[in-house]
Amino acid sequence: MPGEKVTAEQIAERCELSCSWASTLLKTVWERGYLVRGGHVRVNGGLEFVYQPYESIIVIEV
């Protein structure tokens, strides 16, 4: 779905990839400037990154 926020786990599930490969692909696309990445600490430890395209970000100028 255009503009949705996704995690590597969601992409791996949808595309039948390993989580590590999906994570590597998302990180590469983010490094090239096509995605915005945010992260949070999981309850069981570790970081989980959430990716979304730039188009879905609303910028309010003051």
Tab-separated table of C-alpha atoms in Angstrom:
chain	number	residue	atom	x	y	z
A	1	MET	CA	0.000	0.000	0.000
A	2	PRO	CA	1.532	3.374	-0.978
A	3	GLY	CA	2.823	5.448	1.909
A	4	GLU	CA	2.497	2.788	4.577
A	5	LYS	CA	5.074	2.217	7.293
A	6	VAL	CA	6.758	-1.192	7.120
A	7	THR	CA	9.317	-3.247	8.991
A	8	ALA	CA	11.787	-5.781	7.629
A	9	GLU	CA	9.683	-8.533	9.180
A	10	GLN	CA	6.601	-7.420	7.230
A	11	ILE	CA	8.521	-7.215	3.943
A	12	ALA	CA	10.093	-10.620	4.569
A	13	GLU	CA	6.660	-12.148	5.125
A	14	ARG	CA	5.075	-10.522	2.062
A	15	CYS	CA	7.947	-11.290	-0.310
A	16	GLU	CA	8.969	-14.668	1.107
A	17	LEU	CA	12.464	-13.447	2.078
A	18	SER	CA	14.536	-13.966	5.186
A	19	CYS	CA	14.237	-11.163	7.738
A	20	SER	CA	17.954	-10.430	7.477
A	21	TRP	CA	17.800	-10.069	3.684
A	22	ALA	CA	14.699	-7.845	3.873
A	23	SER	CA	16.457	-5.725	6.484
A	24	THR	CA	19.542	-5.376	4.275
A	25	LEU	CA	17.410	-4.348	1.291
A	26	LEU	CA	15.462	-1.757	3.275
A	27	LYS	CA	18.667	-0.344	4.774
A	28	THR	CA	20.221	-0.022	1.303
A	29	VAL	CA	17.172	1.790	-0.062
A	30	TRP	CA	17.214	4.070	3.019
A	31	GLU	CA	20.941	4.808	2.585
A	32	ARG	CA	20.233	5.863	-1.012
A	33	GLY	CA	17.717	8.397	0.250
A	34	TYR	CA	14.434	6.872	-0.899
A	35	LEU	CA	13.021	6.077	2.545
A	36	VAL	CA	12.755	7.630	5.982
A	37	ARG	CA	13.728	5.388	8.876
A	38	GLY	CA	12.604	5.550	12.477
A	39	GLY	CA	13.375	3.078	15.203
A	40	HIS	CA	12.318	1.913	18.599
A	41	VAL	CA	13.505	-0.592	21.172
A	42	ARG	CA	11.623	-3.879	21.185
A	43	VAL	CA	10.211	-5.202	24.435
A	44	ASN	CA	12.366	-8.330	24.157
A	45	GLY	CA	15.470	-6.269	23.315
A	46	GLY	CA	17.061	-5.011	20.146
A	47	LEU	CA	16.032	-2.287	17.736
A	48	GLU	CA	13.229	-2.435	15.213
A	49	PHE	CA	13.324	0.019	12.337
A	50	VAL	CA	10.222	1.285	10.594
A	51	TYR	CA	10.544	2.579	7.036
A	52	GLN	CA	8.277	4.821	5.006
A	53	PRO	CA	8.582	6.804	1.787
A	54	TYR	CA	9.230	10.543	1.943
A	55	GLU	CA	5.895	11.318	0.260
A	56	SER	CA	3.907	10.268	3.315
A	57	ILE	CA	5.625	12.779	5.599
A	58	ILE	CA	3.759	16.001	6.189
A	59	VAL	CA	5.958	19.069	6.606
A	60	ILE	CA	4.446	22.082	8.321
A	61	GLU	CA	6.290	25.339	7.714
A	62	VAL	CA	6.050	28.005	10.389
